[in-house]
PDB file of C-alpha atoms in Angstrom:
ATOM      1  CA  MET A 287      16.395  -9.961  -2.860  1.00 43.00           C
ATOM      2  CA  LEU A 288      12.817 -10.363  -2.017  1.00 38.00           C
ATOM      3  CA  ARG A 289      11.856  -8.480  -5.253  1.00 43.00           C
ATOM      4  CA  LEU A 290      14.016 -10.914  -7.230  1.00 36.00           C
ATOM      5  CA  LEU A 291      12.212 -13.991  -5.601  1.00 39.00           C
ATOM      6  CA  VAL A 292       8.811 -12.337  -6.385  1.00 40.00           C
ATOM      7  CA  LEU A 293       9.846 -11.701 -10.041  1.00 40.00           C
ATOM      8  CA  LEU A 294      11.156 -15.217 -10.450  1.00 45.00           C
ATOM      9  CA  THR A 295       8.104 -16.972  -9.002  1.00 45.00           C
ATOM     10  CA  LEU A 296       5.346 -14.632 -10.373  1.00 45.00           C
ATOM     11  CA  PRO A 297       5.379 -15.930 -13.980  1.00 44.00           C
ATOM     12  CA  THR A 298       4.960 -19.418 -12.661  1.00 45.00           C
ATOM     13  CA  VAL A 299       1.983 -18.412 -10.598  1.00 45.00           C
ATOM     14  CA  ILE A 300       0.363 -16.268 -13.217  1.00 46.00           C
ATOM     15  CA  LEU A 301       1.010 -18.358 -16.265  1.00 51.00           C
ATOM     16  CA  GLY A 302       0.748 -21.679 -14.575  1.00 56.00           C
ATOM     17  CA  LEU A 303       4.219 -22.667 -15.837  1.00 66.00           C
ATOM     18  CA  GLY A 304       6.137 -25.616 -14.487  1.00 86.00           C
ATOM     19  CA  ARG A 305       5.010 -29.151 -14.194  1.00 95.00           C
ATOM     20  CA  THR A 306       2.479 -30.464 -11.665  1.00 97.00           C
ATOM     21  CA  GLN A 307       3.862 -33.036  -9.269  1.00 98.00           C
ATOM     22  CA  SER A 308       2.189 -34.801  -6.487  1.00 98.00           C
ATOM     23  CA  VAL A 309       2.931 -36.947  -3.476  1.00 98.00           C
ATOM     24  CA  GLY A 310       0.830 -38.870  -0.966  1.00 98.00           C
ATOM     25  CA  VAL A 311       1.722 -40.191   2.517  1.00 98.00           C
ATOM     26  CA  ARG A 312      -0.132 -42.185   5.187  1.00 98.00           C
ATOM     27  CA  GLY A 313       0.810 -43.456   8.604  1.00 98.00           C
ATOM     28  CA  GLN A 314      -0.154 -43.641  12.268  1.00 98.00           C
ATOM     29  CA  LEU A 315       1.187 -41.654  15.111  1.00 98.00           C
ATOM     30  CA  ILE A 316       1.083 -42.836  18.782  1.00 98.00           C
ATOM     31  CA  CYS A 317       1.980 -41.172  22.099  1.00 98.00           C
ATOM     32  CA  GLU A 318       3.093 -43.474  24.847  1.00 96.00           C
ATOM     33  CA  ASP A 319       1.575 -46.436  23.096  1.00 95.00           C
ATOM     34  CA  LYS A 320      -1.922 -44.828  22.740  1.00 98.00           C
ATOM     35  CA  PRO A 321      -3.281 -43.383  19.429  1.00 98.00           C
ATOM     36  CA  ALA A 322      -2.225 -39.621  18.985  1.00 98.00           C
ATOM     37  CA  SER A 323      -5.450 -38.126  17.717  1.00 98.00           C
ATOM     38  CA  GLY A 324      -5.825 -34.518  16.510  1.00 98.00           C
ATOM     39  CA  VAL A 325      -2.062 -34.136  15.692  1.00 98.00           C
ATOM     40  CA  LYS A 326      -1.463 -31.665  12.889  1.00 98.00           C
ATOM     41  CA  VAL A 327       0.379 -33.158   9.869  1.00 98.00           C
ATOM     42  CA  LYS A 328       1.385 -31.027   6.759  1.00 98.00           C
ATOM     43  CA  ILE A 329       3.093 -31.917   3.461  1.00 98.00           C
ATOM     44  CA  TYR A 330       5.367 -29.197   2.170  1.00 98.00           C
ATOM     45  CA  ASP A 331       7.525 -28.821  -1.028  1.00 98.00           C
ATOM     46  CA  GLU A 332      10.856 -27.659   0.513  1.00 96.00           C
ATOM     47  CA  ASP A 333      12.174 -24.599  -1.451  1.00 90.00           C
ATOM     48  CA  LYS A 334      15.644 -23.215  -1.076  1.00 85.00           C
ATOM     49  CA  LEU A 335      15.086 -19.661  -2.364  1.00 85.00           C
ATOM     50  CA  SER A 336      11.558 -19.053  -1.253  1.00 87.00           C
ATOM     51  CA  PRO A 337       9.164 -20.128   1.524  1.00 92.00           C
ATOM     52  CA  ASP A 338       8.339 -23.712   1.557  1.00 95.00           C
ATOM     53  CA  GLU A 339       4.984 -24.337  -0.293  1.00 96.00           C
ATOM     54  CA  LEU A 340       2.154 -26.087   1.594  1.00 98.00           C
ATOM     55  CA  MET A 341       0.844 -29.074  -0.523  1.00 98.00           C
ATOM     56  CA  ALA A 342      -1.660 -30.580   2.001  1.00 98.00           C
ATOM     57  CA  SER A 343      -2.686 -30.378   5.602  1.00 98.00           C
ATOM     58  CA  GLY A 344      -4.708 -32.503   7.989  1.00 98.00           C
ATOM     59  CA  LYS A 345      -5.048 -34.044  11.467  1.00 98.00           C
ATOM     60  CA  THR A 346      -4.743 -37.576  12.717  1.00 98.00           C
ATOM     61  CA  ASP A 347      -8.098 -39.423  13.356  1.00 98.00           C
ATOM     62  CA  SER A 348      -9.177 -40.985  16.683  1.00 98.00           C
ATOM     63  CA  SER A 349      -6.851 -43.928  15.862  1.00 98.00           C
ATOM     64  CA  GLY A 350      -3.910 -41.679  15.230  1.00 98.00           C
ATOM     65  CA  LYS A 351      -4.037 -42.398  11.473  1.00 98.00           C
ATOM     66  CA  PHE A 352      -3.467 -39.861   8.709  1.00 98.00           C
ATOM     67  CA  ASP A 353      -3.670 -40.002   4.895  1.00 98.00           C
ATOM     68  CA  LEU A 354      -2.655 -36.963   2.873  1.00 98.00           C
ATOM     69  CA  LYS A 355      -2.120 -36.142  -0.788  1.00 98.00           C
ATOM     70  CA  GLY A 356      -0.992 -32.940  -2.355  1.00 98.00           C
ATOM     71  CA  SER A 357       0.457 -31.382  -5.464  1.00 98.00           C
ATOM     72  CA  ALA A 358       2.601 -28.399  -6.542  1.00 96.00           C
ATOM     73  CA  ASP A 359       3.776 -26.844  -9.778  1.00 95.00           C
ATOM     74  CA  GLU A 360       7.532 -26.533 -10.134  1.00 92.00           C
ATOM     75  CA  PHE A 361      10.117 -26.291 -12.856  1.00 90.00           C
ATOM     76  CA  THR A 362      12.375 -28.701 -11.003  1.00 92.00           C
ATOM     77  CA  SER A 363      11.596 -31.805  -9.005  1.00 94.00           C
ATOM     78  CA  ILE A 364       9.717 -31.055  -5.713  1.00 97.00           C
ATOM     79  CA  GLU A 365      11.394 -31.849  -2.502  1.00 97.00           C
ATOM     80  CA  PRO A 366       8.452 -33.186  -0.377  1.00 98.00           C
ATOM     81  CA  LYS A 367       8.529 -33.448   3.437  1.00 98.00           C
ATOM     82  CA  ILE A 368       5.999 -33.862   6.123  1.00 98.00           C
ATOM     83  CA  ASN A 369       5.991 -31.843   9.312  1.00 98.00           C
ATOM     84  CA  ILE A 370       4.307 -33.267  12.429  1.00 98.00           C
ATOM     85  CA  TYR A 371       3.315 -30.739  15.068  1.00 98.00           C
ATOM     86  CA  HIS A 372       2.527 -32.350  18.542  1.00 97.00           C
ATOM     87  CA  ASP A 373       2.611 -31.982  22.367  1.00 96.00           C
ATOM     88  CA  CYS A 374       3.312 -35.766  23.226  1.00 96.00           C
ATOM     89  CA  ASP A 375       5.368 -36.118  26.273  1.00 94.00           C
ATOM     90  CA  ASP A 376       5.862 -32.329  26.373  1.00 91.00           C
ATOM     91  CA  GLY A 377       4.657 -31.162  29.766  1.00 87.00           C
ATOM     92  CA  ILE A 378       3.756 -27.554  29.902  1.00 89.00           C
ATOM     93  CA  LYS A 379       6.354 -26.229  27.482  1.00 88.00           C
ATOM     94  CA  PRO A 380       5.128 -23.444  25.088  1.00 92.00           C
ATOM     95  CA  CYS A 381       4.526 -24.138  21.352  1.00 95.00           C
ATOM     96  CA  GLN A 382       4.603 -27.621  19.778  1.00 96.00           C
ATOM     97  CA  ARG A 383       7.268 -30.098  19.082  1.00 97.00           C
ATOM     98  CA  LYS A 384       7.968 -30.270  15.295  1.00 97.00           C
ATOM     99  CA  ILE A 385       9.358 -33.300  13.478  1.00 97.00           C
ATOM    100  CA  THR A 386      10.282 -33.191   9.825  1.00 97.00           C
ATOM    101  CA  VAL A 387      10.445 -36.376   7.661  1.00 96.00           C
ATOM    102  CA  TYR A 388      11.523 -36.172   3.983  1.00 97.00           C
ATOM    103  CA  ILE A 389       9.629 -38.303   1.545  1.00 98.00           C
ATOM    104  CA  PRO A 390      11.820 -40.283  -0.794  1.00 98.00           C
ATOM    105  CA  SER A 391      11.907 -39.081  -4.443  1.00 97.00           C
ATOM    106  CA  GLN A 392      10.546 -42.369  -5.862  1.00 98.00           C
ATOM    107  CA  TYR A 393       7.079 -41.438  -4.317  1.00 98.00           C
ATOM    108  CA  ILE A 394       6.853 -38.283  -6.455  1.00 98.00           C
ATOM    109  CA  SER A 395       4.368 -38.550  -9.366  1.00 98.00           C
ATOM    110  CA  SER A 396       3.588 -36.355 -12.343  1.00 97.00           C
ATOM    111  CA  GLY A 397       0.148 -34.865 -12.297  1.00 97.00           C
ATOM    112  CA  THR A 398      -2.243 -33.955  -9.474  1.00 97.00           C
ATOM    113  CA  GLU A 399      -2.858 -37.500  -8.277  1.00 98.00           C
ATOM    114  CA  PRO A 400       0.057 -39.502  -6.719  1.00 98.00           C
ATOM    115  CA  LYS A 401       0.500 -42.975  -8.312  1.00 98.00           C
ATOM    116  CA  LYS A 402       2.360 -44.336  -5.307  1.00 97.00           C
ATOM    117  CA  ILE A 403       1.754 -43.595  -1.549  1.00 98.00           C
ATOM    118  CA  PHE A 404       4.560 -43.345   0.931  1.00 98.00           C
ATOM    119  CA  ASP A 405       3.538 -45.646   3.841  1.00 97.00           C
ATOM    120  CA  PHE A 406       5.107 -43.895   6.797  1.00 93.00           C
ATOM    121  CA  GLY A 407       4.268 -46.717   9.211  1.00 97.00           C
ATOM    122  CA  THR A 408       3.784 -46.116  12.875  1.00 97.00           C
ATOM    123  CA  LEU A 409       5.751 -43.439  14.796  1.00 97.00           C
ATOM    124  CA  GLN A 410       6.034 -43.215  18.611  1.00 97.00           C
ATOM    125  CA  LEU A 411       6.050 -39.467  19.266  1.00 97.00           C
ATOM    126  CA  ALA A 412       7.178 -39.826  22.908  1.00 95.00           C
ATOM    127  CA  GLY A 413      10.816 -40.219  21.830  1.00 88.00           C
ATOM    128  CA  LYS A 414      13.261 -37.389  21.086  1.00 90.00           C
ATOM    129  CA  PHE A 415      14.292 -36.996  17.439  1.00 93.00           C
ATOM    130  CA  SER A 416      17.389 -35.579  15.849  1.00 93.00           C
ATOM    131  CA  GLY A 417      16.627 -32.229  14.255  1.00 94.00           C
ATOM    132  CA  GLU A 418      13.372 -31.781  16.155  1.00 96.00           C
ATOM    133  CA  THR A 419      12.504 -28.106  16.789  1.00 96.00           C
ATOM    134  CA  ARG A 420       9.663 -26.206  18.325  1.00 96.00           C
ATOM    135  CA  ASP A 421       6.940 -24.293  16.407  1.00 97.00           C
ATOM    136  CA  CYS A 422       4.515 -21.689  17.647  1.00 96.00           C
ATOM    137  CA  LEU A 423       2.888 -20.621  14.290  1.00 94.00           C
ATOM    138  CA  ASN A 424       2.111 -23.801  12.508  1.00 93.00           C
TER     139      ASN A 424
END
């Protein structure tokens, strides 16, 4: 199965096939009503048959704000999502809490530069979220 995936994705990588699509997202993260600085935020293109493709990565600033843009080459439409990795209201548990938020398709642009930015708004990380997981290898 892995060989088949490699064979299917190899021509895209080598030949640069597919179309370039991009997405941008900005927002602010807070923890217990204080800015959540240094929180890791990543944009991925979610793939069903192969590992998700990292499109952009960064950390929140001292105000808890982030602004990321990224692109990927795909034959079909990308399925962008952001993963947020944090330790807010987490005590001494191992690894980090991981929240995933899917970016609506109307924010996907053709080309390497997004034409429209998804404004994520402000998120209070101290809450518990449906679908939240833990991640030790982010």
